[in-house]
PDB file of C-alpha atoms and ligand atoms in Angstrom:
ATOM      1  CA  UNK A   1     -13.002   6.635  17.033  1.00  0.00           C
ATOM      2  CA  UNK A   2     -12.619   5.263  20.342  1.00  0.00           C
ATOM      3  CA  UNK A   3     -10.670   6.134  22.764  1.00  0.00           C
ATOM      4  CA  UNK A   4      -8.193   3.482  24.457  1.00  0.00           C
ATOM      5  CA  UNK A   5      -6.643   3.482  27.407  1.00  0.00           C
ATOM      6  CA  UNK A   6      -3.949   1.233  28.803  1.00  0.00           C
ATOM      7  CA  UNK A   7      -6.126  -1.071  30.778  1.00  0.00           C
ATOM      8  CA  UNK A   8      -8.456  -1.344  28.011  1.00  0.00           C
ATOM      9  CA  UNK A   9     -10.119  -4.994  27.209  1.00  0.00           C
ATOM     10  CA  UNK A  10      -9.962  -5.917  23.520  1.00  0.00           C
ATOM     11  CA  UNK A  11     -11.499  -3.166  21.765  1.00  0.00           C
ATOM     12  CA  UNK A  12     -12.874  -4.936  18.102  1.00  0.00           C
ATOM     13  CA  UNK A  13     -11.666  -2.575  15.179  1.00  0.00           C
ATOM     14  CA  UNK A  14     -14.792  -1.748  13.161  1.00  0.00           C
ATOM     15  CA  UNK A  15     -15.365  -0.178   9.793  1.00  0.00           C
ATOM     16  CA  UNK A  16     -15.698   3.973  10.092  1.00  0.00           C
ATOM     17  CA  UNK A  17     -16.030   4.520   6.354  1.00  0.00           C
ATOM     18  CA  UNK A  18     -16.380   2.815   3.168  1.00  0.00           C
ATOM     19  CA  UNK A  19     -14.242   4.471   0.302  1.00  0.00           C
ATOM     20  CA  UNK A  20     -14.747   3.726  -3.406  1.00  0.00           C
ATOM     21  CA  UNK A  21     -11.750   4.351  -5.675  1.00  0.00           C
ATOM     22  CA  UNK A  22     -11.745   6.908  -8.902  1.00  0.00           C
ATOM     23  CA  UNK A  23     -10.736   6.234 -12.141  1.00  0.00           C
ATOM     24  CA  UNK A  24      -7.523   7.687 -13.071  1.00  0.00           C
ATOM     25  CA  UNK A  25      -4.958   8.143 -15.657  1.00  0.00           C
ATOM     26  CA  UNK A  26      -1.116   8.213 -14.254  1.00  0.00           C
ATOM     27  CA  UNK A  27       2.450   8.023 -15.932  1.00  0.00           C
ATOM     28  CA  UNK A  28       2.123   7.935 -19.895  1.00  0.00           C
ATOM     29  CA  UNK A  29      -1.508   7.305 -19.907  1.00  0.00           C
ATOM     30  CA  UNK A  30      -1.727   4.223 -17.511  1.00  0.00           C
ATOM     31  CA  UNK A  31      -5.465   3.560 -16.469  1.00  0.00           C
ATOM     32  CA  UNK A  32      -5.718   2.935 -12.655  1.00  0.00           C
ATOM     33  CA  UNK A  33      -8.019   3.210  -9.745  1.00  0.00           C
ATOM     34  CA  UNK A  34      -6.812   5.874  -7.147  1.00  0.00           C
ATOM     35  CA  UNK A  35      -8.213   4.899  -3.802  1.00  0.00           C
ATOM     36  CA  UNK A  36      -6.083   7.109  -0.954  1.00  0.00           C
ATOM     37  CA  UNK A  37      -4.815  10.086  -2.328  1.00  0.00           C
ATOM     38  CA  UNK A  38      -8.315  11.295  -4.052  1.00  0.00           C
ATOM     39  CA  UNK A  39     -10.840  13.790  -2.847  1.00  0.00           C
ATOM     40  CA  UNK A  40     -12.753  11.595  -0.586  1.00  0.00           C
ATOM     41  CA  UNK A  41      -9.450  10.426   1.453  1.00  0.00           C
ATOM     42  CA  UNK A  42      -6.644  12.596   0.703  1.00  0.00           C
ATOM     43  CA  UNK A  43      -4.360  10.425   3.097  1.00  0.00           C
ATOM     44  CA  UNK A  44      -4.698   7.812   6.046  1.00  0.00           C
ATOM     45  CA  UNK A  45      -1.175   8.691   7.865  1.00  0.00           C
ATOM     46  CA  UNK A  46       1.129   7.366   7.184  1.00  0.00           C
ATOM     47  CA  UNK A  47      -0.545   6.102   3.791  1.00  0.00           C
ATOM     48  CA  UNK A  48      -0.010   9.132   1.108  1.00  0.00           C
ATOM     49  CA  UNK A  49      -1.705   7.176  -1.840  1.00  0.00           C
ATOM     50  CA  UNK A  50      -2.975   3.599  -3.041  1.00  0.00           C
ATOM     51  CA  UNK A  51      -3.610   2.805  -6.466  1.00  0.00           C
ATOM     52  CA  UNK A  52      -4.941  -0.115  -7.806  1.00  0.00           C
ATOM     53  CA  UNK A  53      -4.676  -1.443 -11.469  1.00  0.00           C
ATOM     54  CA  UNK A  54      -6.159  -4.508 -12.867  1.00  0.00           C
ATOM     55  CA  UNK A  55      -6.748  -4.871 -16.847  1.00  0.00           C
ATOM     56  CA  UNK A  56      -6.008  -6.986 -19.602  1.00  0.00           C
ATOM     57  CA  UNK A  57      -6.397  -4.255 -21.953  1.00  0.00           C
ATOM     58  CA  UNK A  58      -3.039  -3.265 -23.349  1.00  0.00           C
ATOM     59  CA  UNK A  59      -3.784   0.515 -24.152  1.00  0.00           C
ATOM     60  CA  UNK A  60      -4.525   0.538 -20.210  1.00  0.00           C
ATOM     61  CA  UNK A  61      -1.197   0.041 -19.175  1.00  0.00           C
ATOM     62  CA  UNK A  62       1.313  -0.164 -22.097  1.00  0.00           C
ATOM     63  CA  UNK A  63       2.468   3.819 -21.959  1.00  0.00           C
ATOM     64  CA  UNK A  64       3.761   2.554 -18.286  1.00  0.00           C
ATOM     65  CA  UNK A  65       5.460   5.106 -16.300  1.00  0.00           C
ATOM     66  CA  UNK A  66       8.537   6.474 -18.111  1.00  0.00           C
ATOM     67  CA  UNK A  67      11.338   8.094 -15.806  1.00  0.00           C
ATOM     68  CA  UNK A  68       9.819  10.541 -13.087  1.00  0.00           C
ATOM     69  CA  UNK A  69      11.175  11.559  -9.578  1.00  0.00           C
ATOM     70  CA  UNK A  70      10.165  10.681  -5.912  1.00  0.00           C
ATOM     71  CA  UNK A  71      11.137  12.536  -2.701  1.00  0.00           C
ATOM     72  CA  UNK A  72      10.334  12.547   0.785  1.00  0.00           C
ATOM     73  CA  UNK A  73       8.453   8.998   1.079  1.00  0.00           C
ATOM     74  CA  UNK A  74       8.604   5.526  -0.250  1.00  0.00           C
ATOM     75  CA  UNK A  75       6.403   3.541  -3.267  1.00  0.00           C
ATOM     76  CA  UNK A  76       5.730   0.111  -2.569  1.00  0.00           C
ATOM     77  CA  UNK A  77       4.591  -2.261  -5.587  1.00  0.00           C
ATOM     78  CA  UNK A  78       2.835  -5.160  -5.058  1.00  0.00           C
ATOM     79  CA  UNK A  79       1.977  -7.401  -8.137  1.00  0.00           C
ATOM     80  CA  UNK A  80      -0.612 -10.021  -8.413  1.00  0.00           C
ATOM     81  CA  UNK A  81      -0.512 -10.525 -12.067  1.00  0.00           C
ATOM     82  CA  UNK A  82       1.805  -9.774 -14.883  1.00  0.00           C
ATOM     83  CA  UNK A  83       5.321  -8.109 -14.773  1.00  0.00           C
ATOM     84  CA  UNK A  84       7.005  -4.464 -14.231  1.00  0.00           C
ATOM     85  CA  UNK A  85      10.357  -3.629 -15.298  1.00  0.00           C
ATOM     86  CA  UNK A  86      11.790  -0.671 -13.237  1.00  0.00           C
ATOM     87  CA  UNK A  87      15.008   0.949 -13.532  1.00  0.00           C
ATOM     88  CA  UNK A  88      16.334   4.108 -11.603  1.00  0.00           C
ATOM     89  CA  UNK A  89      19.099   6.818 -11.906  1.00  0.00           C
ATOM     90  CA  UNK A  90      21.647   4.923  -9.605  1.00  0.00           C
ATOM     91  CA  UNK A  91      21.654   1.803 -12.137  1.00  0.00           C
ATOM     92  CA  UNK A  92      19.411  -0.433 -10.274  1.00  0.00           C
ATOM     93  CA  UNK A  93      17.192  -2.480 -12.299  1.00  0.00           C
ATOM     94  CA  UNK A  94      14.694  -5.617 -11.915  1.00  0.00           C
ATOM     95  CA  UNK A  95      11.775  -7.287 -12.959  1.00  0.00           C
ATOM     96  CA  UNK A  96       8.774  -7.492 -10.415  1.00  0.00           C
ATOM     97  CA  UNK A  97       6.671 -10.735 -10.894  1.00  0.00           C
ATOM     98  CA  UNK A  98       3.377 -12.097  -9.799  1.00  0.00           C
ATOM     99  CA  UNK A  99       3.225 -12.275  -5.848  1.00  0.00           C
ATOM    100  CA  UNK A 100       6.471 -10.033  -5.585  1.00  0.00           C
ATOM    101  CA  UNK A 101       6.818  -6.982  -3.946  1.00  0.00           C
ATOM    102  CA  UNK A 102       9.142  -3.767  -4.299  1.00  0.00           C
ATOM    103  CA  UNK A 103       9.287  -1.580  -1.208  1.00  0.00           C
ATOM    104  CA  UNK A 104      11.310   1.510  -2.603  1.00  0.00           C
ATOM    105  CA  UNK A 105      12.718   3.794   0.071  1.00  0.00           C
ATOM    106  CA  UNK A 106      12.781   6.994  -2.128  1.00  0.00           C
ATOM    107  CA  UNK A 107      13.919   9.178   0.740  1.00  0.00           C
ATOM    108  CA  UNK A 108      16.329  12.417  -0.651  1.00  0.00           C
ATOM    109  CA  UNK A 109      15.437  11.316  -3.968  1.00  0.00           C
ATOM    110  CA  UNK A 110      15.283   8.737  -7.293  1.00  0.00           C
ATOM    111  CA  UNK A 111      14.591   9.331 -10.653  1.00  0.00           C
ATOM    112  CA  UNK A 112      12.976   5.812 -12.064  1.00  0.00           C
ATOM    113  CA  UNK A 113      10.499   4.301 -14.411  1.00  0.00           C
ATOM    114  CA  UNK A 114       8.439   1.691 -14.111  1.00  0.00           C
ATOM    115  CA  UNK A 115       6.838  -0.039 -17.505  1.00  0.00           C
ATOM    116  CA  UNK A 116       4.789  -3.287 -18.101  1.00  0.00           C
ATOM    117  CA  UNK A 117       7.489  -6.225 -19.023  1.00  0.00           C
ATOM    118  CA  UNK A 118       4.218  -7.463 -21.258  1.00  0.00           C
ATOM    119  CA  UNK A 119       2.775  -6.877 -24.566  1.00  0.00           C
ATOM    120  CA  UNK A 120      -0.738  -8.210 -23.656  1.00  0.00           C
ATOM    121  CA  UNK A 121      -2.536 -10.399 -20.897  1.00  0.00           C
ATOM    122  CA  UNK A 122      -3.535  -9.200 -17.111  1.00  0.00           C
ATOM    123  CA  UNK A 123      -1.816  -6.414 -15.188  1.00  0.00           C
ATOM    124  CA  UNK A 124      -3.036  -6.335 -11.706  1.00  0.00           C
ATOM    125  CA  UNK A 125      -1.300  -4.985  -8.195  1.00  0.00           C
ATOM    126  CA  UNK A 126      -1.287  -1.907  -6.401  1.00  0.00           C
ATOM    127  CA  UNK A 127       1.267   0.874  -5.882  1.00  0.00           C
ATOM    128  CA  UNK A 128       1.189   2.171  -1.976  1.00  0.00           C
ATOM    129  CA  UNK A 129       2.840   5.320  -0.815  1.00  0.00           C
ATOM    130  CA  UNK A 130       3.931   5.058   2.635  1.00  0.00           C
ATOM    131  CA  UNK A 131       5.187   8.755   4.253  1.00  0.00           C
ATOM    132  CA  UNK A 132       8.218   9.186   5.780  1.00  0.00           C
ATOM    133  CA  UNK A 133       9.214  11.405   9.180  1.00  0.00           C
ATOM    134  CA  UNK A 134      10.968  14.840   8.546  1.00  0.00           C
ATOM    135  CA  UNK A 135      13.912  13.655  10.133  1.00  0.00           C
ATOM    136  CA  UNK A 136      14.187  10.433   7.634  1.00  0.00           C
ATOM    137  CA  UNK A 137      13.096  12.096   4.331  1.00  0.00           C
ATOM    138  CA  UNK A 138      16.533  13.296   3.181  1.00  0.00           C
ATOM    139  CA  UNK A 139      18.268   9.681   4.211  1.00  0.00           C
ATOM    140  CA  UNK A 140      19.795   7.816   1.134  1.00  0.00           C
ATOM    141  CA  UNK A 141      17.522   5.742  -1.251  1.00  0.00           C
ATOM    142  CA  UNK A 142      17.158   1.616  -0.255  1.00  0.00           C
ATOM    143  CA  UNK A 143      15.395  -0.709  -1.993  1.00  0.00           C
ATOM    144  CA  UNK A 144      13.560  -4.118  -0.600  1.00  0.00           C
ATOM    145  CA  UNK A 145      12.727  -6.504  -3.019  1.00  0.00           C
ATOM    146  CA  UNK A 146      11.069  -9.856  -2.731  1.00  0.00           C
ATOM    147  CA  UNK A 147       9.910 -12.482  -4.816  1.00  0.00           C
ATOM    148  CA  UNK A 148       7.147 -14.304  -4.174  1.00  0.00           C
ATOM    149  CA  UNK A 149       9.342 -17.338  -3.014  1.00  0.00           C
ATOM    150  CA  UNK A 150      10.391 -14.906  -0.049  1.00  0.00           C
ATOM    151  CA  UNK A 151       7.053 -13.917   1.194  1.00  0.00           C
ATOM    152  CA  UNK A 152       6.091 -16.268   3.837  1.00  0.00           C
ATOM    153  CA  UNK A 153       2.654 -17.909   3.524  1.00  0.00           C
ATOM    154  CA  UNK A 154       1.013 -18.583   7.347  1.00  0.00           C
ATOM    155  CA  UNK A 155      -1.967 -21.276   6.816  1.00  0.00           C
ATOM    156  CA  UNK A 156      -4.552 -20.642   9.281  1.00  0.00           C
ATOM    157  CA  UNK A 157      -7.807 -22.485  10.813  1.00  0.00           C
ATOM    158  CA  UNK A 158     -10.596 -23.335   7.831  1.00  0.00           C
ATOM    159  CA  UNK A 159      -8.011 -22.770   5.078  1.00  0.00           C
ATOM    160  CA  UNK A 160      -7.702 -19.006   5.690  1.00  0.00           C
ATOM    161  CA  UNK A 161      -4.065 -17.903   3.869  1.00  0.00           C
ATOM    162  CA  UNK A 162      -1.968 -14.997   5.091  1.00  0.00           C
ATOM    163  CA  UNK A 163       0.691 -13.785   2.984  1.00  0.00           C
ATOM    164  CA  UNK A 164       3.062 -11.351   5.281  1.00  0.00           C
ATOM    165  CA  UNK A 165       4.582  -8.825   3.403  1.00  0.00           C
ATOM    166  CA  UNK A 166       5.566  -6.849   6.180  1.00  0.00           C
ATOM    167  CA  UNK A 167       5.042  -6.564   9.804  1.00  0.00           C
ATOM    168  CA  UNK A 168       4.560  -9.997  11.968  1.00  0.00           C
ATOM    169  CA  UNK A 169       1.102 -12.126  12.795  1.00  0.00           C
ATOM    170  CA  UNK A 170       0.351 -13.212  16.597  1.00  0.00           C
ATOM    171  CA  UNK A 171       1.299 -16.793  14.825  1.00  0.00           C
ATOM    172  CA  UNK A 172       4.866 -15.524  14.618  1.00  0.00           C
ATOM    173  CA  UNK A 173       4.885 -14.988  10.884  1.00  0.00           C
ATOM    174  CA  UNK A 174       7.261 -12.058  10.086  1.00  0.00           C
ATOM    175  CA  UNK A 175       7.476 -10.644   6.482  1.00  0.00           C
ATOM    176  CA  UNK A 176      10.555  -9.647   4.854  1.00  0.00           C
ATOM    177  CA  UNK A 177       9.771  -5.781   4.521  1.00  0.00           C
ATOM    178  CA  UNK A 178      11.301  -3.811   7.790  1.00  0.00           C
ATOM    179  CA  UNK A 179      10.600  -0.312   8.298  1.00  0.00           C
ATOM    180  CA  UNK A 180      11.061   1.042  11.874  1.00  0.00           C
ATOM    181  CA  UNK A 181       9.756   4.648  11.375  1.00  0.00           C
ATOM    182  CA  UNK A 182       6.326   3.621  10.441  1.00  0.00           C
ATOM    183  CA  UNK A 183       5.639  -0.361  11.726  1.00  0.00           C
ATOM    184  CA  UNK A 184       3.487  -0.978   8.140  1.00  0.00           C
ATOM    185  CA  UNK A 185       2.039  -4.510   8.499  1.00  0.00           C
ATOM    186  CA  UNK A 186       1.054  -5.316   4.970  1.00  0.00           C
ATOM    187  CA  UNK A 187      -1.000  -8.558   4.534  1.00  0.00           C
ATOM    188  CA  UNK A 188      -2.651 -10.581   1.564  1.00  0.00           C
ATOM    189  CA  UNK A 189      -5.452 -12.423   2.978  1.00  0.00           C
ATOM    190  CA  UNK A 190      -7.234 -15.075   1.545  1.00  0.00           C
ATOM    191  CA  UNK A 191     -10.655 -16.372   2.929  1.00  0.00           C
ATOM    192  CA  UNK A 192     -12.504 -19.461   2.133  1.00  0.00           C
ATOM    193  CA  UNK A 193     -16.601 -19.550   1.725  1.00  0.00           C
ATOM    194  CA  UNK A 194     -17.513 -18.963   5.592  1.00  0.00           C
ATOM    195  CA  UNK A 195     -14.354 -18.667   6.995  1.00  0.00           C
ATOM    196  CA  UNK A 196     -13.104 -15.879   9.212  1.00  0.00           C
ATOM    197  CA  UNK A 197      -9.723 -13.980   9.876  1.00  0.00           C
ATOM    198  CA  UNK A 198      -8.670 -12.585  13.445  1.00  0.00           C
ATOM    199  CA  UNK A 199      -5.890 -10.665  14.465  1.00  0.00           C
ATOM    200  CA  UNK A 200      -4.451  -8.358  17.176  1.00  0.00           C
ATOM    201  CA  UNK A 201      -3.795  -5.289  15.947  1.00  0.00           C
ATOM    202  CA  UNK A 202      -1.719  -2.451  17.330  1.00  0.00           C
ATOM    203  CA  UNK A 203      -4.085   0.220  18.826  1.00  0.00           C
ATOM    204  CA  UNK A 204      -2.777   3.597  17.491  1.00  0.00           C
ATOM    205  CA  UNK A 205      -2.019   2.574  13.964  1.00  0.00           C
ATOM    206  CA  UNK A 206      -4.108   3.606  11.129  1.00  0.00           C
ATOM    207  CA  UNK A 207      -5.787   0.744   9.162  1.00  0.00           C
ATOM    208  CA  UNK A 208      -7.672  -0.287   6.162  1.00  0.00           C
ATOM    209  CA  UNK A 209      -8.640  -3.444   4.564  1.00  0.00           C
ATOM    210  CA  UNK A 210      -9.141  -3.414   0.579  1.00  0.00           C
ATOM    211  CA  UNK A 211     -11.118  -5.932  -0.906  1.00  0.00           C
ATOM    212  CA  UNK A 212      -9.885  -8.040  -3.964  1.00  0.00           C
ATOM    213  CA  UNK A 213     -12.415 -10.428  -4.309  1.00  0.00           C
ATOM    214  CA  UNK A 214     -15.605 -10.068  -1.924  1.00  0.00           C
ATOM    215  CA  UNK A 215     -17.836  -9.819  -0.625  1.00  0.00           C
ATOM    216  CA  UNK A 216     -16.347  -9.675   2.920  1.00  0.00           C
ATOM    217  CA  UNK A 217     -18.020  -9.215   6.104  1.00  0.00           C
ATOM    218  CA  UNK A 218     -16.910  -6.756   8.660  1.00  0.00           C
ATOM    219  CA  UNK A 219     -18.120  -5.262  11.478  1.00  0.00           C
ATOM    220  CA  UNK A 220     -19.423  -1.658  10.919  1.00  0.00           C
ATOM    221  CA  UNK A 221     -20.762   1.365  13.340  1.00  0.00           C
ATOM    222  CA  UNK A 222     -23.106   0.303  16.138  1.00  0.00           C
ATOM    223  CA  UNK A 223     -23.012  -3.407  16.030  1.00  0.00           C
ATOM    224  CA  UNK A 224     -23.717  -3.355  12.433  1.00  0.00           C
ATOM    225  CA  UNK A 225     -22.350  -5.832   9.914  1.00  0.00           C
ATOM    226  CA  UNK A 226     -21.253  -4.449   6.686  1.00  0.00           C
ATOM    227  CA  UNK A 227     -20.724  -6.036   3.341  1.00  0.00           C
ATOM    228  CA  UNK A 228     -17.667  -4.769   1.609  1.00  0.00           C
ATOM    229  CA  UNK A 229     -17.501  -5.347  -2.261  1.00  0.00           C
ATOM    230  CA  UNK A 230     -14.445  -5.871  -4.775  1.00  0.00           C
ATOM    231  CA  UNK A 231     -12.666  -2.518  -4.764  1.00  0.00           C
ATOM    232  CA  UNK A 232     -14.005  -1.070  -1.420  1.00  0.00           C
ATOM    233  CA  UNK A 233     -11.672   0.298   0.714  1.00  0.00           C
ATOM    234  CA  UNK A 234     -12.643  -0.013   4.614  1.00  0.00           C
ATOM    235  CA  UNK A 235     -11.189   2.400   7.084  1.00  0.00           C
ATOM    236  CA  UNK A 236     -10.766   0.972  10.517  1.00  0.00           C
ATOM    237  CA  UNK A 237     -11.364   2.411  13.650  1.00  0.00           C
ATOM    238  CA  UNK A 238      -8.604   2.432  16.487  1.00  0.00           C
ATOM    239  CA  UNK A 239      -8.634  -0.815  18.459  1.00  0.00           C
ATOM    240  CA  UNK A 240      -6.338  -3.720  19.128  1.00  0.00           C
ATOM    241  CA  UNK A 241      -8.098  -6.658  17.002  1.00  0.00           C
ATOM    242  CA  UNK A 242      -9.075  -6.872  13.559  1.00  0.00           C
ATOM    243  CA  UNK A 243     -11.901  -9.246  12.255  1.00  0.00           C
ATOM    244  CA  UNK A 244     -13.133 -10.061   9.039  1.00  0.00           C
ATOM    245  CA  UNK A 245     -14.859 -13.002   7.399  1.00  0.00           C
ATOM    246  CA  UNK A 246     -15.993 -14.312   3.896  1.00  0.00           C
ATOM    247  CA  UNK A 247     -19.206 -14.896   2.995  1.00  0.00           C
ATOM    248  CA  UNK A 248     -20.436 -18.031   0.525  1.00  0.00           C
ATOM    249  CA  UNK A 249     -17.695 -17.301  -1.803  1.00  0.00           C
ATOM    250  CA  UNK A 250     -13.976 -17.396  -1.405  1.00  0.00           C
ATOM    251  CA  UNK A 251     -12.887 -13.545  -0.899  1.00  0.00           C
ATOM    252  CA  UNK A 252      -9.412 -12.169  -0.907  1.00  0.00           C
ATOM    253  CA  UNK A 253      -8.225  -8.679   0.563  1.00  0.00           C
ATOM    254  CA  UNK A 254      -5.307  -6.531   1.897  1.00  0.00           C
ATOM    255  CA  UNK A 255      -5.250  -5.705   5.333  1.00  0.00           C
ATOM    256  CA  UNK A 256      -2.828  -2.680   5.568  1.00  0.00           C
ATOM    257  CA  UNK A 257      -1.503  -0.774   8.599  1.00  0.00           C
ATOM    258  CA  UNK A 258       0.983   1.646  10.087  1.00  0.00           C
ATOM    259  CA  UNK A 259       1.851   4.329  12.528  1.00  0.00           C
ATOM    260  CA  UNK A 260       0.569   7.540  11.967  1.00  0.00           C
ATOM    261  CA  UNK A 261       3.251  10.212  11.556  1.00  0.00           C
ATOM    262  CA  UNK A 262       1.324  13.332  12.581  1.00  0.00           C
ATOM    263  CA  UNK A 263       3.358  15.544  10.669  1.00  0.00           C
ATOM    264  CA  UNK A 264       2.189  18.301   8.569  1.00  0.00           C
ATOM    265  CA  UNK A 265       2.495  17.275   4.662  1.00  0.00           C
ATOM    266  CA  UNK A 266       3.138  19.553   1.799  1.00  0.00           C
ATOM    267  CA  UNK A 267       2.785  17.406  -1.530  1.00  0.00           C
ATOM    268  CA  UNK A 268       3.125  18.479  -5.030  1.00  0.00           C
ATOM    269  CA  UNK A 269       3.006  15.730  -7.707  1.00  0.00           C
ATOM    270  CA  UNK A 270       5.976  13.052  -7.028  1.00  0.00           C
ATOM    271  CA  UNK A 271       7.190  15.085  -4.116  1.00  0.00           C
ATOM    272  CA  UNK A 272       5.769  14.517  -0.527  1.00  0.00           C
ATOM    273  CA  UNK A 273       7.686  17.035   2.294  1.00  0.00           C
ATOM    274  CA  UNK A 274       6.560  18.841   5.221  1.00  0.00           C
ATOM    275  CA  UNK A 275       6.870  22.805   4.159  1.00  0.00           C
ATOM    276  CA  UNK A 276       6.034  24.523   0.861  1.00  0.00           C
ATOM    277  CA  UNK A 277       9.667  25.521   1.105  1.00  0.00           C
ATOM    278  CA  UNK A 278      11.311  22.099   1.122  1.00  0.00           C
ATOM    279  CA  UNK A 279       8.618  21.034  -1.925  1.00  0.00           C
ATOM    280  CA  UNK A 280      10.287  24.231  -3.949  1.00  0.00           C
ATOM    281  CA  UNK A 281      13.438  22.911  -3.083  1.00  0.00           C
ATOM    282  CA  UNK A 282      12.889  19.196  -4.439  1.00  0.00           C
ATOM    283  CA  UNK A 283      11.404  21.088  -7.760  1.00  0.00           C
ATOM    284  CA  UNK A 284      14.693  22.910  -7.850  1.00  0.00           C
ATOM    285  CA  UNK A 285      17.084  20.227  -7.162  1.00  0.00           C
ATOM    286  CA  UNK A 286      15.184  17.853  -9.701  1.00  0.00           C
ATOM    287  CA  UNK A 287      15.649  20.572 -12.374  1.00  0.00           C
ATOM    288  CA  UNK A 288      18.885  20.824 -11.855  1.00  0.00           C
ATOM    289  CA  UNK A 289      19.558  17.178 -11.971  1.00  0.00           C
ATOM    290  CA  UNK A 290      20.476  16.798  -8.125  1.00  0.00           C
ATOM    291  CA  UNK A 291      18.902  13.645  -7.467  1.00  0.00           C
TER     292      UNK A 291
HETATM  293 MN1  LIG B   1       6.989   5.811  -9.291  1.00  0.00          MN
END
C-alpha cells in the first residue's frame, strides 16, 4: 500500500492483487461465483460480498432465493440480462430488469425473496453487499431502485461508455443512488478496442475492478502491466486516479469504490453486525418474527 499525504501529486492506483471467484450455491440452489466473501477475499471494507451469476441453464437459477432475512447492511443487485422479482415483508414488490439496479438498505431488518422472473434464457448480474456503520445498522429499511432509463450513460473520448449507478464522475455525471455513509461509486464501463478510461478516485477509498469481458490492461506492481481476464477481480492500491484500457477486443467491467468503515465485523449468514452479541440478537429477533 502507498502512503498518501495531503500534498502528494497524482498517485495512480495499481492492481495489488487479482482474485478469482469460487463456485458457490446459495438460496434454494442457485449456482453462482462468490468473489468477495470467500476465503481468498473475506471482505474489502465496506464491501462484504460480491456474487456474480451468469447462466442460461434454468437449473442453475430457477430455485431462486425464497424468503430470507438480512440485517446490518445493504444488498445491491445489478442485472445485465434476465429478470428478477423481489418481494419483502413490508409489502414492497417489484421486478428488476436488465440494466436496472436495486439498492436495498436492509438496516434493522427485512425478510425478502429474490426469484427469477423467467423460465429460460440467460440470467446475468451481480449482488454486492455494502456494510453499514454501527450507528446506522438499526435504521429503518429503505430502497433505491432504478430502471435502466434512470441510469445516466456518459460517453467519453474513444467511444468509452460509463454507466453511473452510484457516485459521480469528473465529467459531473451523477448516479441516482445516494449513500453518504460509505460514499460508494459504482460504474459499469464499456471500452471499445484499444480505448482507455482514466478517472480521479477518492484516495482513501477501497476500490476494485471486476472484468465482465476482457482482457483488460491495468497497471500492476512495480511498473508492470497486468492483463485481467473475464471474471477476474482486481484490487486497487490506494491512490487518486484509476486508469485501465481495453486490448484488441471490446471490454466491459465494473469499477466500484467506497469508504472503509474500519469497524469490527461479526457476520453470520444473512446478518452482519459489529459484535457476536448483536449477531445473536439478530437471530433471536428473526426467530421471534420481530423483523
Ligand atoms: Mn437477499
